[in-house]
Coordinates of C-alpha atoms and ligand atoms in Angstrom, one line a residue:
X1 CA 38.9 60.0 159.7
X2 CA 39.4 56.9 158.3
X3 CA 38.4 56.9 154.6
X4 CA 38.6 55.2 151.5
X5 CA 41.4 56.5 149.1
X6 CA 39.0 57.2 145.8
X7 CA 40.3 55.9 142.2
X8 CA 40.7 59.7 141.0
X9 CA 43.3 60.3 143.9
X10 CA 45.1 57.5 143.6
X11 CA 45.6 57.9 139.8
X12 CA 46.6 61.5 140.6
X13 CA 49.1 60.3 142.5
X14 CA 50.2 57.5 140.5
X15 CA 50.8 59.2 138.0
X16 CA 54.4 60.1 138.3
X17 CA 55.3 56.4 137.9
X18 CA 53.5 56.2 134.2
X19 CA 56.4 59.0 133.2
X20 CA 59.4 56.2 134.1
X21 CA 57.9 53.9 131.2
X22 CA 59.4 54.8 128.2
X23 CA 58.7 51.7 126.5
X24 CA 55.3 49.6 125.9
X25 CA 55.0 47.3 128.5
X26 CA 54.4 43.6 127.8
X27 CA 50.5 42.1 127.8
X28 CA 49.8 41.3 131.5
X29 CA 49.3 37.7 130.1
X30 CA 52.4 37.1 128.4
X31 CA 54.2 38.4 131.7
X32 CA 52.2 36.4 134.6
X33 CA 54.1 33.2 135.7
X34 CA 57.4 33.8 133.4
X35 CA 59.9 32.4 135.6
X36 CA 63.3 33.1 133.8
X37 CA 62.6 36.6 132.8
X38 CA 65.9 37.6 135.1
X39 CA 68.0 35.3 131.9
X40 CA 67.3 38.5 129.6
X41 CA 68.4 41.5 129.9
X42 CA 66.6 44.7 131.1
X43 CA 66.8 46.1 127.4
X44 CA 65.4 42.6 125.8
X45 CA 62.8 42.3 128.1
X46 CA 62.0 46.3 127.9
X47 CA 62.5 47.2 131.0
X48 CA 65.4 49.9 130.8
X49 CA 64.9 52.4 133.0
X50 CA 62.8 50.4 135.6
X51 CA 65.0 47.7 136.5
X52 CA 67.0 47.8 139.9
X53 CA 70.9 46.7 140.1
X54 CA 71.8 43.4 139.8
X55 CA 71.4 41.2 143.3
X56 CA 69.5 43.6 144.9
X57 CA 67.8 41.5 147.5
X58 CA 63.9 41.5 147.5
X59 CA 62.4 40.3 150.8
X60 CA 59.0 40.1 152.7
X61 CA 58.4 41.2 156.4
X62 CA 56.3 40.6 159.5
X63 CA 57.0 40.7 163.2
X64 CA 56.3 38.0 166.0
X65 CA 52.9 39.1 168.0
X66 CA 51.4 40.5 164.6
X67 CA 51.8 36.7 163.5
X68 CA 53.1 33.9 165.7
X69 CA 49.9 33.3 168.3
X70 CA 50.9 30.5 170.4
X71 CA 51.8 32.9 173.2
X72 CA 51.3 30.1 175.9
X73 CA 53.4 27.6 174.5
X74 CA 56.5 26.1 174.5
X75 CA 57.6 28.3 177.5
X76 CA 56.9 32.1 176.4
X77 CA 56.3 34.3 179.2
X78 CA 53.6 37.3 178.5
X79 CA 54.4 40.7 176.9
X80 CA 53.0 44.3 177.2
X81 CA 51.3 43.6 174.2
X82 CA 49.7 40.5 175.6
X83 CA 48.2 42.7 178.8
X84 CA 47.0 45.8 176.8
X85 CA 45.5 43.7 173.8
X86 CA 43.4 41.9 177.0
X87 CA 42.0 45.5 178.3
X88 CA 39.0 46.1 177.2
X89 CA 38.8 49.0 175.0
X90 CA 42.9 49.3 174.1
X91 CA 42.3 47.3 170.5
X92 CA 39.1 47.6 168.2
X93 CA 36.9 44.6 168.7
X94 CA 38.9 44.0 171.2
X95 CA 41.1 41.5 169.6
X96 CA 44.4 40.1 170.3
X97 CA 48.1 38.5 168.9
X98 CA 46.7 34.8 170.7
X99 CA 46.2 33.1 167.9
X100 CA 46.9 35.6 164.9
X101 CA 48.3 33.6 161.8
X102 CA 49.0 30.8 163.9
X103 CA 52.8 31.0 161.6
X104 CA 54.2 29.4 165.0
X105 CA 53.0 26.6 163.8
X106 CA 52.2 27.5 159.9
X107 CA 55.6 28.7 159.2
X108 CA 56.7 26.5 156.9
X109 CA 53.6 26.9 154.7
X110 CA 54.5 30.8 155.1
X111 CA 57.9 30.2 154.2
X112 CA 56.3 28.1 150.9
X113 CA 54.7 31.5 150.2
X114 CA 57.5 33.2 150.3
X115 CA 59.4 30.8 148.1
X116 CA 56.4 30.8 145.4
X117 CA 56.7 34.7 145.1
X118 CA 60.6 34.0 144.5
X119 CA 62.0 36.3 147.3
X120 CA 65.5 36.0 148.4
X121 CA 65.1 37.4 152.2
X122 CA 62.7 37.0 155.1
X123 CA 62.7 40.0 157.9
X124 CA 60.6 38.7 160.8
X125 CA 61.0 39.8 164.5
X126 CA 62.0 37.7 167.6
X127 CA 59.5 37.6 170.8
X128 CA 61.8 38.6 173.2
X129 CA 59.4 36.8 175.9
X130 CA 60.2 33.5 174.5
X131 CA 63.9 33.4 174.7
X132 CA 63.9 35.1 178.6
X133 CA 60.1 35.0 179.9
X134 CA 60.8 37.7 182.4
X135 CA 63.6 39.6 180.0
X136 CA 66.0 38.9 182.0
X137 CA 67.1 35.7 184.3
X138 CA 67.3 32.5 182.9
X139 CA 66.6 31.4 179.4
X140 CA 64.5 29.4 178.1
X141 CA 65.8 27.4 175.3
X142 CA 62.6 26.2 173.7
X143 CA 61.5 29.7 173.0
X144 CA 64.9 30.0 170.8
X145 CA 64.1 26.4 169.0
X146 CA 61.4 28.2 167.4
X147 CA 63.5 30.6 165.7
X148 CA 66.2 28.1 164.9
X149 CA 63.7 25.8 163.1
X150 CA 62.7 28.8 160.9
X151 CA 65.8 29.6 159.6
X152 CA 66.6 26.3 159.0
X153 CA 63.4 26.1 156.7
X154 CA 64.2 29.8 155.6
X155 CA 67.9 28.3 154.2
X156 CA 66.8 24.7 152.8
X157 CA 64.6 26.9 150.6
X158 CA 67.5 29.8 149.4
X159 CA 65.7 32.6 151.7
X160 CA 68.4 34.8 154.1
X161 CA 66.9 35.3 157.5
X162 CA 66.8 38.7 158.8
X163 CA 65.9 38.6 162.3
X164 CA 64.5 41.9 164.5
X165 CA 65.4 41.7 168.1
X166 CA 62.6 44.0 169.4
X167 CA 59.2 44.5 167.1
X168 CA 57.5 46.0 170.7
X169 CA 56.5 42.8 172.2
X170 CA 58.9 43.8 175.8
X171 CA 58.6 41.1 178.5
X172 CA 55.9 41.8 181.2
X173 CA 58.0 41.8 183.6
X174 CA 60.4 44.4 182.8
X175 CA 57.5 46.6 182.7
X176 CA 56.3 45.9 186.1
X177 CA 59.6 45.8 187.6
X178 CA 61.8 49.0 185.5
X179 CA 58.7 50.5 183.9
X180 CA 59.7 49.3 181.0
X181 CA 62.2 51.5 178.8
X182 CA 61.6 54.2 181.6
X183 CA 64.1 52.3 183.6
X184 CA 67.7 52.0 182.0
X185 CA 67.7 48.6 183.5
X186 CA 65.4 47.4 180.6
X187 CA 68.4 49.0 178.4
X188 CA 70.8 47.0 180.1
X189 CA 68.5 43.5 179.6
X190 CA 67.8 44.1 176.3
X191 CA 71.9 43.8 175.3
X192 CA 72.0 40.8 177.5
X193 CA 69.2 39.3 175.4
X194 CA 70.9 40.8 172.2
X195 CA 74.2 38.9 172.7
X196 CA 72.6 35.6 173.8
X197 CA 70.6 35.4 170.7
X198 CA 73.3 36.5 168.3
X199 CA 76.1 33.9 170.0
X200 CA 72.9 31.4 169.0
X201 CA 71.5 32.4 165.7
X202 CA 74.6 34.0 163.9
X203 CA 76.3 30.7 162.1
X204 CA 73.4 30.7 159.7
X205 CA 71.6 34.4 160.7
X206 CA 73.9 37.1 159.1
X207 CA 71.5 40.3 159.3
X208 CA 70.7 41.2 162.4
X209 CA 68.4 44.2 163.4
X210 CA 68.1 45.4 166.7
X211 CA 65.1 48.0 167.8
X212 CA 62.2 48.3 165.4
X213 CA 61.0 51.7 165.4
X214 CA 61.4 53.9 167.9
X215 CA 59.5 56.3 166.3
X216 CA 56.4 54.1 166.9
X217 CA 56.5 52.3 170.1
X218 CA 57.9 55.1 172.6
X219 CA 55.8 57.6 170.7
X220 CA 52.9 56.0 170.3
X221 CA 52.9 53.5 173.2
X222 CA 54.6 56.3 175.9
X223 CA 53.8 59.3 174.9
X224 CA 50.5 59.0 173.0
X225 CA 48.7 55.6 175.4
X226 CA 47.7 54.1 171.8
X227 CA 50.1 51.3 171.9
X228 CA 51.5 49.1 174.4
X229 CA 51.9 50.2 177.4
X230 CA 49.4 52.7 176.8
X231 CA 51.4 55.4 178.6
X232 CA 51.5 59.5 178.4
X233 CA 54.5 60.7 179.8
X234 CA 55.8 63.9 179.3
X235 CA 58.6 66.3 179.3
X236 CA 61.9 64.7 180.8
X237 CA 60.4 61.1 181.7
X238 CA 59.8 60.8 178.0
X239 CA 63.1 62.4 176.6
X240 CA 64.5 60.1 179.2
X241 CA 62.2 56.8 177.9
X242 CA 63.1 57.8 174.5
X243 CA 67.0 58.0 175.3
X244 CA 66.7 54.3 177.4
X245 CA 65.5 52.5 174.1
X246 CA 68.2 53.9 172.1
X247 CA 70.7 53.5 174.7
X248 CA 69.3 50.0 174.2
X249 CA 70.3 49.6 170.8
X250 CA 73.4 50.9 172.0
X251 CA 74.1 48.3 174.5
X252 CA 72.7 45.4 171.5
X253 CA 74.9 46.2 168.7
X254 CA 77.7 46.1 171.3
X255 CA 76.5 42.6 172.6
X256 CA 76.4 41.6 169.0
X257 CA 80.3 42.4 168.2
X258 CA 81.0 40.2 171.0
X259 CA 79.0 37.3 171.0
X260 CA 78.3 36.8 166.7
X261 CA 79.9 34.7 164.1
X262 CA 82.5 36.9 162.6
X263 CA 80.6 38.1 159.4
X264 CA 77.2 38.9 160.9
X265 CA 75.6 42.3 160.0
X266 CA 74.2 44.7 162.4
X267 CA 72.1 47.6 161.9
X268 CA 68.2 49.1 162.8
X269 CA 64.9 49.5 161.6
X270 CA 63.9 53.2 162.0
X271 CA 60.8 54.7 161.1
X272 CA 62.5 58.0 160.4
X273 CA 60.3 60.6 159.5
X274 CA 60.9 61.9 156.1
X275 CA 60.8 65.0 155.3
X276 CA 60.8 65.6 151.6
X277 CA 60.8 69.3 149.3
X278 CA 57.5 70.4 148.4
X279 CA 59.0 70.8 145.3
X280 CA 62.8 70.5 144.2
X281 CA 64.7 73.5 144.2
X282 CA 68.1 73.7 146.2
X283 CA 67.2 75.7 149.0
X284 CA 63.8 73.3 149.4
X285 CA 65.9 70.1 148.9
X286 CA 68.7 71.8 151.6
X287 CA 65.6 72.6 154.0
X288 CA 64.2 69.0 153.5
X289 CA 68.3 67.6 154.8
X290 CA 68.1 70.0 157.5
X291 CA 64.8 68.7 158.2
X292 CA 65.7 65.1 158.2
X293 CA 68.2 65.7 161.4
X294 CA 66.2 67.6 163.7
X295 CA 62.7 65.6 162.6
X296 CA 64.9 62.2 163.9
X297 CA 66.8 64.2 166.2
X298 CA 66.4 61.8 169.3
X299 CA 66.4 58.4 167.3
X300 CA 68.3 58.4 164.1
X301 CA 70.4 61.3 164.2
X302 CA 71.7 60.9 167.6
X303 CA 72.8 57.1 166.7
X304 CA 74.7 58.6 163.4
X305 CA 75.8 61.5 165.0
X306 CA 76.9 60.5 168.4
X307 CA 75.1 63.7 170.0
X308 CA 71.7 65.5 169.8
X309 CA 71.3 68.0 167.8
X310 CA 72.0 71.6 169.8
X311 CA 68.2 72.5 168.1
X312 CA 66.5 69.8 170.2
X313 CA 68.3 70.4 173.6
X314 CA 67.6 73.6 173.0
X315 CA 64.1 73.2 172.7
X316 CA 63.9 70.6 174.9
X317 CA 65.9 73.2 177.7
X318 CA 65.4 71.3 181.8
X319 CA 63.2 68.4 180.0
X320 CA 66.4 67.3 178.0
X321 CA 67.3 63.7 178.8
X322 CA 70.1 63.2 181.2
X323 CA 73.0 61.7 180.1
X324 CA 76.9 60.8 179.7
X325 CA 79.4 61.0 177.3
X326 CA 79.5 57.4 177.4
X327 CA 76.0 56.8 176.4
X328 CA 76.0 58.5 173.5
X329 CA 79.2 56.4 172.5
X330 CA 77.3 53.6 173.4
X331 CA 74.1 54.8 171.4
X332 CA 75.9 55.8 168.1
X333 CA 78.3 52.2 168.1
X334 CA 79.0 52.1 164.2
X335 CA 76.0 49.7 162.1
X336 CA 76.9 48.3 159.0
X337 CA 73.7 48.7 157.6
X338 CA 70.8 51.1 157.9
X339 CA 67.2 50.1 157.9
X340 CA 64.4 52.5 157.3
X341 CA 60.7 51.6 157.5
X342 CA 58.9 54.3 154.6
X343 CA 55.4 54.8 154.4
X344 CA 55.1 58.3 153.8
X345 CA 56.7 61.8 154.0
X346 CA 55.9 65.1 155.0
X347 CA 56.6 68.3 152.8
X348 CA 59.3 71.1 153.8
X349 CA 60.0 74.0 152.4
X350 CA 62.9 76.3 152.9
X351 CA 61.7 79.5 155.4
X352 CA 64.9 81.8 156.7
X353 CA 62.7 83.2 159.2
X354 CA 62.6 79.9 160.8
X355 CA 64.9 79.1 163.3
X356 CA 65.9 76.0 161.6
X357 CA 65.6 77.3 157.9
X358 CA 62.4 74.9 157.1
X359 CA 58.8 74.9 157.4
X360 CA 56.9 71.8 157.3
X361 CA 53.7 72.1 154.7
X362 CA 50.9 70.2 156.2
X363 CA 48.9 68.0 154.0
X364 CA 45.5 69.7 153.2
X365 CA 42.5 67.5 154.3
X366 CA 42.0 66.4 150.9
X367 CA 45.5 64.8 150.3
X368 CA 44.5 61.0 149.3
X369 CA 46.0 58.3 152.1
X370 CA 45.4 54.7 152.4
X371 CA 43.0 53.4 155.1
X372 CA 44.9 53.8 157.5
X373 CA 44.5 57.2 158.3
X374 CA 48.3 57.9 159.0
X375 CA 49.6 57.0 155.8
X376 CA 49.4 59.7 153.0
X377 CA 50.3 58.0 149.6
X378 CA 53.9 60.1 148.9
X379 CA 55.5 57.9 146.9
X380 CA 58.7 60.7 147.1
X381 CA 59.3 59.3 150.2
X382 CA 60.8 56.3 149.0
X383 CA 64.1 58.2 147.1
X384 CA 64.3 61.4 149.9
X385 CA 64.2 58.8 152.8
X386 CA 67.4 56.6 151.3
X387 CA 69.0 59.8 149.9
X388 CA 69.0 61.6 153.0
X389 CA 70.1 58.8 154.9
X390 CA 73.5 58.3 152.6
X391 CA 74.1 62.2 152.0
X392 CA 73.9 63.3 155.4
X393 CA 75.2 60.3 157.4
X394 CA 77.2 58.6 154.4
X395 CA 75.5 55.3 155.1
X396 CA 77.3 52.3 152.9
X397 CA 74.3 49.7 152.9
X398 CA 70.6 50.4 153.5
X399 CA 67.4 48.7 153.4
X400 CA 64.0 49.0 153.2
X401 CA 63.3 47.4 156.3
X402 CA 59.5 47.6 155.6
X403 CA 57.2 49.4 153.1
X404 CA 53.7 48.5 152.4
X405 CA 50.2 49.9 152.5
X406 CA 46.7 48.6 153.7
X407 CA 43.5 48.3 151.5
X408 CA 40.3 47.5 151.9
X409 CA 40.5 43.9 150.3
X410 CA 36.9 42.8 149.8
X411 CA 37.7 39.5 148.2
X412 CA 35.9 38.9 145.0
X413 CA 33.7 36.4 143.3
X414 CA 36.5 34.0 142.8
X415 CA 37.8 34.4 146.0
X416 CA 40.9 36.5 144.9
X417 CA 41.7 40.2 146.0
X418 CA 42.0 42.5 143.2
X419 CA 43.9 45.0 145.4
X420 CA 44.6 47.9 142.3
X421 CA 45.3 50.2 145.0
X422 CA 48.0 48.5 146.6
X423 CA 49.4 47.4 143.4
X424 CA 49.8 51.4 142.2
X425 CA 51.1 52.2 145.8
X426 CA 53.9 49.8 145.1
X427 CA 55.0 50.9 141.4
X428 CA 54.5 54.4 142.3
X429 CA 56.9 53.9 145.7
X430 CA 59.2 51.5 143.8
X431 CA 59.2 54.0 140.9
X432 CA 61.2 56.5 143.5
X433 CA 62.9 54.0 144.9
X434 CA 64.4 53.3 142.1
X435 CA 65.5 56.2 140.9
X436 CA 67.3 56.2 144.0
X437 CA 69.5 53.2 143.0
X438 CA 69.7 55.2 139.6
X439 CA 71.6 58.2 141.2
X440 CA 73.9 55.5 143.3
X441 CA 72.2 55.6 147.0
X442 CA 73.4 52.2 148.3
X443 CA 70.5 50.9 148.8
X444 CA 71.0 46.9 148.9
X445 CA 67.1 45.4 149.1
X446 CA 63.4 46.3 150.4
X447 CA 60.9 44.5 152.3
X448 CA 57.6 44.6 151.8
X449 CA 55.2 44.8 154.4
X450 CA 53.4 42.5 154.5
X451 CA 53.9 38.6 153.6
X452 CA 50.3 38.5 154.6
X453 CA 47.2 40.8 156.4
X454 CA 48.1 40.8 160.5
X455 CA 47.5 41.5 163.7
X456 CA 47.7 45.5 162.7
X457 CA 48.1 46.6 166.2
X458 CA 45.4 49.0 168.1
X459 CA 43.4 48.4 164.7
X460 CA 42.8 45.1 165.4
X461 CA 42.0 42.9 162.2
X462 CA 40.5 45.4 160.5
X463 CA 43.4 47.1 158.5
X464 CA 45.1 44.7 156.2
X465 CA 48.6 45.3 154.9
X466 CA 49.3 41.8 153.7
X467 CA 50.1 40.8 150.1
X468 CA 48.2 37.5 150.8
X469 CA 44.5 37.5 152.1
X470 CA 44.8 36.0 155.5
X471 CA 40.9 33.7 156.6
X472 CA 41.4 34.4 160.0
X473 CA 38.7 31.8 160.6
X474 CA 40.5 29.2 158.7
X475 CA 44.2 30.1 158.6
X476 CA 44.2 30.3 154.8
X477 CA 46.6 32.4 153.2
X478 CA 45.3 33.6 149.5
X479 CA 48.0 35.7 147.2
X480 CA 46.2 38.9 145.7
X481 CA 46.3 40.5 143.0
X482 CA 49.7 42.5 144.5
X483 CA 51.3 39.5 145.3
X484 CA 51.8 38.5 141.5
X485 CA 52.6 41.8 140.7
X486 CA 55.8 41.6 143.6
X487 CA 56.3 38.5 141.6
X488 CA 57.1 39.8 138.6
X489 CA 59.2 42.4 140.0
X490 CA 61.4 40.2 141.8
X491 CA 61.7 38.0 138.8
X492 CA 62.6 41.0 136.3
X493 CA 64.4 43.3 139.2
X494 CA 62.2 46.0 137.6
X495 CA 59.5 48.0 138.0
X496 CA 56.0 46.9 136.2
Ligands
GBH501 C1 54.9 49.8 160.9 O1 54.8 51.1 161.5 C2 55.1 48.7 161.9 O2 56.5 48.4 162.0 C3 54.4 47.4 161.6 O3 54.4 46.6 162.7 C4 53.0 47.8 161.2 O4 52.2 46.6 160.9 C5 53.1 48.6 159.9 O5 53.8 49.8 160.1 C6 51.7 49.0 159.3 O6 51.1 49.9 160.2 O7 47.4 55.2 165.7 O8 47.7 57.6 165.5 O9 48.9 56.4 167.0 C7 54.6 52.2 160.7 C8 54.7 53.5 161.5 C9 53.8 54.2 163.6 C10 52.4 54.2 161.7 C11 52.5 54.2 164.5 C12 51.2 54.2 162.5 C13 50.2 54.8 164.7 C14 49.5 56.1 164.5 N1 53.5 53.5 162.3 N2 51.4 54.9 163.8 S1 48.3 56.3 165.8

């Protein structure tokens, strides 16, 4: 299942992002290590038509148990993550976050990293089990220091923090105690812990996120056993899981208005699924929006829309979720910014014989995909994903809360990664994005995961997303080949 993406498929797909070129680019040698190339403008440096508006905000991501280690210290009390990555058989090689990059107590080299490739924002997560080692009860105030001493570095080197409250790594206990988000109780903790960091962080933290990906950890760690907790419910005890962690969110962004600095941002990082037209004619691009609200009908939509879709309850008939009008008030509190993690997209078309007036068009087994097996390269998905979200929901500020691919990495000779592939994943995704920014879709900055290769989850080590080659043995951090290219970007604010 897991196979490499071949040149030839890669170029196939690339090869949309060749057409946004109209004008000969520079020698790679003449643009390496320019540091002032944003003192030109796009026309004098030849990049009209590929460069992004002015102050949009580049940034890196990672989260805390794909880099921190250190999970004994200084207080932090153990996460589902912790348990399932020490069950044999949950994580290949059986590895585990205990160590990982060590950035606990690297991250101020990291942060150097960050400043060398010139980005303006850093999204990293918070460990929930260090600022309340059972998720709820008393604090612990070291586990907070941590996160105070790496914005501090973030500011004295011009880098915004952008913190996640939840990047999966729930408190033990709340999963022995409330089943974790199977019991609304968790929901309740999780504002508690919400407002308590954001009366802490927000005088210098401005952005903060509250849930990453819902789409991810209740699906894959509840429904599908791959990922912490490594549950499979079903039917209404997962519609109900499901509306707990948004319910959650809910609950946060509340706790946030009434405990932050006035001026601090709230919003999510959602791994919405993107549906985008198999090709663009009006009734496929309408099928594709229609697509995009009842694909995210329990996460996204419901937190934009304030109710579930009738299509899903519908479907979902005595195993709908239980719940008040209250909660959904709760659940759909107004963000000021929304996040979207993109990695890839699935095709719709338009079908009136369908109950919802869309198809989805499955990828044939020969459609090229990174690595990891999951991520089809569909570089469309980075302008339908933004554009859906403003068009349908009329969202004033989004990000790219993560985007990213993994590759094999071998490094070479000289030590360096020439990673090609991830380098024509990028301009072909960026390419979309930014003819996204071109039609007006507010879309303020993009992360790219990752700063460096991680703890990837159930894979272990073995997938790497990072833009700098992580020695696991020796904690070095190397920039490939991609890393120079985000470089340049960031320093023109256009596409290369
Ligand atoms: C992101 O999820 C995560 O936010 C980030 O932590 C992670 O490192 C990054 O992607 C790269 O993977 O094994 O069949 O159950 C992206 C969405 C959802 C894609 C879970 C992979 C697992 C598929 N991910 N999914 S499976």
């Amino acid at each position: 299942m897991r196979r490499k993406l071949s040149r030839r498929t890669f170029a196939k797909v690339a090869g949309g992002a060749a057409l946004a070129a109209s004008t000969e680019l520079p020698s790679l040698g003449a643009t390496l290590g320019t540091g002032n190339a944003t003192q030109t403008t796009a026309a004098a440096r030849g990049d009209a038509g590929r460069d992004f508006p002015r102050g949009f905000i580049w940034g890196t991501a990672t989260a805390s148990y794909q880099v921190e280690g250190a999970v004994k210290e200084d207080g932090r009390g153990p996460s589902i993550w912790d348990t399932f990555s020490h069950t044999p058989g949950k994580v290949v090689n059986n590895a585990n976050g205990d160590v990982a990059n060590d950035h606990y107590h690297l991250y101020k080299t990291d942060v150097q990293l960050m400043k060398a490739l010139g980005v303006k924002a850093y999204r990293f997560s918070i460990a929930w089990p260090r600022v309340f080692p059972n998720g709820d009860g008393p604090a612990n105030p070291k586990g907070l220091d941590f996160y105070n001493r790496l914005v501090d570095e973030l500011l004295a080197n011009g880098i915004q923090p952008f913190a996640t409250l939840y990047h999966w790594d729930l408190p033990q206990s709340l999963q022995d105690r409330f089943g974790g988000w199977e019991g609304r109780d968790t929901s309740k903790a999780f504002g508690d812990y919400a407002g308590h960091v954001a009366a802490r962080l927000s005088d210098r933290g401005k952005h903060i996120f509250t849930i990453n990906e819902f789409g991810a950890f209740i699906e894959v760690g509840y429904r599908w056993g791959v990922h912490a907790p490594g549950l499979r419910l079903t039917g209404l005890r997962l519609n109900q899981t499901r509306h707990h962690a948004v319910l959650g969110h809910g609950l946060a962004v509340q706790a946030i208005r009434a405990s932050a600095k006035p001026g601090t941002k709230v919003g999510i990082a959602e791994n919405v699924t993107i549906p985008a037209p198999v090709f663009e004619t009006p009734e496929n691009i309408k099928a594709a929006e229609t697509a995009m609200r009842e694909m995210n009908a329990q996460y996204l939509t419901v937190i934009m829309e304030g109710k579930y879709t009738d299509w899903y309850l519908k479907s979902a008939g005595a195993d709908a979720p239980k719940f008040t009008p209250e909660d959904l008030k709760i659940m759909s509190s107004p963000l000021d910014f929304v996040g979207i993690n993109v990695y890839t997209a699935r095709f719709v078309r338009a079908d009136q014989s369908s109950p919802v007036g869309y198809v989805e068009v499955q990828h044939p087994k020969s459609f090229p995909h990174a690595p990891s097996f999951w991520l089809y390269v569909t570089p469309e998905a980075l302008y339908w994903g933004p554009r859906h979200v403003a068009k349908l929901w009329g969202a004033k500020e989004i990000y790219i809360t993560e985007n990213g691919c993994s590759s094999s990495d071998e490094p070479a000779a000289d030590g360096r990664v020439y990673d090609t592939d991830r380098v024509t994943y990028l301009r072909s995704y960026l390419t979309q994005l930014r003819r996204a920014t071109a039609e007006n879709v507010p879309v303020r900055g993009y992360f790219l995961w990752s700063l460096m290769d991680n703890f990837e989850w159930a894979d272990g080590y073995t997938n790497r997303f990072g833009i700098h080659y992580v020695d696991y043995a020796s904690q070095k951090r190397t920039p490939k080949l991609s890393a120079d290219f985000y470089r340049e970007v960031i320093a023109r604010n256009a596409v290369l």
